[in-house]
C-alpha cells in the first residue's frame, strides 16, 4: 500500500511540475516582428530570445525524379481521400452587430496585454501628377491623424514614429516600415477559455456541416 502511495505521489508531483512548466512557458512574451521596404516584406515570430522566420516562406528545392521513376512514367498516382463533409457559413445566422459586440469585448480583454514595442513608418508619396500627389498627401495625413491617436489610446506603445511626406518630382511612392508587437499567450488562452461557451455557440449557429457532394 505504501508503494502505491509513493507512486501516486510521484505521478501527481510530476503532473504538477509539467503543469507549472507549461504555465511558465505561456507567460513568456510572444510577438511578431515585421519589416517592409518598397514591396519587400519579411516577418518573424519571437518567443523570448527565439526567432522563427515565417515570411517569406522558404523555397523548397524540387526533387529530381530518379531514373526508375522516369522510366515508369505511367505509375498510377495515389487517390486522394474524398471529404465526407464540407463546412460553410450560414449567412442567415450572420449577425454583424453581435459579432462586433463580441469582438469589442475580446479586444477590451486583450488590450492591456498587447504591447507595441516598435512602430516606425516612413512614406514618401510620388505620382506622375502633382495635383494627385497633393490630394494623396492630404488624405494620408488625415488618416495618420486618426490612426496614431487610436493606437496610442488603445495599446501600450513604446517607440513609435509615423512620417508621411510627398515628393512632387517623383513618379512613384516609396515606403518603409517596421513594427514589433507582443503579448503573453497565457492571457490569450485565459480570454478564450473565459468566452469559450459563447465562441462555441456562435460556431454551432454560424457554421453549417453538410455532406460533401462527390462526382465520379
XYZ file of C-alpha atoms in Angstrom, residues 58-191:
134
model
C 11.477 29.086 -47.521
C 11.835 27.861 -51.073
C 11.675 24.133 -51.436
C 14.054 22.523 -53.840
C 12.335 20.428 -56.457
C 13.366 16.833 -56.148
C 14.658 15.366 -59.365
C 12.855 12.125 -60.240
C 15.052 9.049 -60.140
C 15.784 7.044 -63.283
C 13.309 4.352 -62.186
C 10.537 6.931 -61.787
C 11.342 8.423 -65.201
C 11.113 5.010 -66.846
C 7.875 4.219 -65.062
C 6.112 7.410 -66.160
C 2.658 5.815 -66.152
C 2.810 4.893 -62.499
C -0.679 5.383 -61.015
C -0.962 8.235 -58.565
C -2.317 7.814 -55.074
C -6.014 8.513 -54.826
C -6.936 11.464 -52.666
C -9.285 10.902 -49.779
C -12.755 12.161 -50.541
C -14.110 14.582 -47.997
C -17.162 13.224 -46.246
C -18.362 16.610 -45.017
C -17.958 20.205 -46.064
C -18.377 23.318 -43.958
C -19.869 26.659 -44.947
C -21.043 29.852 -43.275
C -24.747 30.054 -42.504
C -25.369 33.589 -43.762
C -28.902 33.605 -42.406
C -27.500 33.437 -38.870
C -24.836 36.063 -39.517
C -25.406 38.927 -37.090
C -22.887 41.718 -37.682
C -23.966 43.573 -34.549
C -23.454 40.526 -32.347
C -20.056 39.789 -33.882
C -18.996 43.431 -33.496
C -20.020 43.414 -29.825
C -18.214 40.126 -29.196
C -15.085 41.404 -30.975
C -15.223 44.584 -28.892
C -15.327 42.567 -25.660
C -12.425 40.367 -26.763
C -10.490 43.490 -27.707
C -11.241 45.039 -24.325
C -9.974 41.933 -22.510
C -6.736 41.783 -24.510
C -5.938 45.492 -24.876
C -3.697 45.828 -21.836
C -1.680 42.713 -22.690
C -0.753 43.783 -26.239
C 2.447 45.814 -26.322
C 3.751 47.569 -29.444
C 7.427 47.977 -28.695
C 8.355 49.458 -32.047
C 6.347 51.141 -34.793
C 8.123 53.231 -37.387
C 6.590 54.173 -40.719
C 8.065 56.343 -43.455
C 6.098 57.117 -46.642
C 7.126 59.442 -49.470
C 4.245 59.850 -51.901
C 5.025 60.384 -55.549
C 2.939 60.147 -58.724
C 3.187 61.426 -62.275
C 0.626 64.126 -61.406
C 1.466 66.852 -58.861
C -2.215 67.542 -58.117
C -2.884 63.873 -57.431
C 0.189 63.749 -55.199
C -1.122 66.671 -53.150
C -4.544 65.035 -52.745
C -2.983 61.756 -51.622
C -0.750 63.611 -49.168
C -3.746 65.333 -47.582
C -5.723 62.093 -47.333
C -2.738 60.213 -45.865
C -2.097 62.951 -43.294
C -5.744 62.861 -42.210
C -5.692 59.066 -41.953
C -2.473 59.172 -39.937
C -4.009 61.741 -37.616
C -6.817 59.284 -36.823
C -4.888 56.001 -36.616
C -1.927 57.099 -34.477
C -4.032 58.547 -31.588
C -6.201 55.408 -31.669
C -3.114 53.207 -31.261
C -1.766 55.457 -28.508
C -5.009 55.240 -26.532
C -5.571 51.528 -27.158
C -2.220 49.774 -26.803
C 0.927 50.094 -24.731
C 3.110 51.992 -27.221
C 6.853 52.267 -26.579
C 8.808 53.527 -29.579
C 6.725 54.866 -32.449
C 7.046 57.428 -35.219
C 4.961 57.869 -38.380
C 6.132 60.228 -41.116
C 4.189 60.885 -44.320
C 5.635 63.274 -46.913
C 5.459 63.887 -50.649
C 7.952 64.305 -53.486
C 6.214 66.226 -56.256
C 9.005 65.434 -58.714
C 8.966 61.670 -58.162
C 6.816 59.350 -60.286
C 6.416 56.585 -57.713
C 5.775 56.166 -53.990
C 8.397 54.820 -51.623
C 7.622 53.392 -48.209
C 9.233 51.540 -45.360
C 8.004 50.324 -42.002
C 8.979 48.205 -39.041
C 6.662 47.014 -36.297
C 7.079 44.693 -33.359
C 4.133 43.722 -31.174
C 3.935 41.130 -28.425
C 1.621 39.597 -25.839
C 1.540 36.811 -23.289
C -0.053 33.567 -24.611
C -1.394 32.753 -21.143
C -3.589 35.858 -21.221
C -4.938 34.913 -24.666
C -5.663 31.360 -23.501
C -7.454 32.672 -20.409
C -9.530 35.033 -22.543
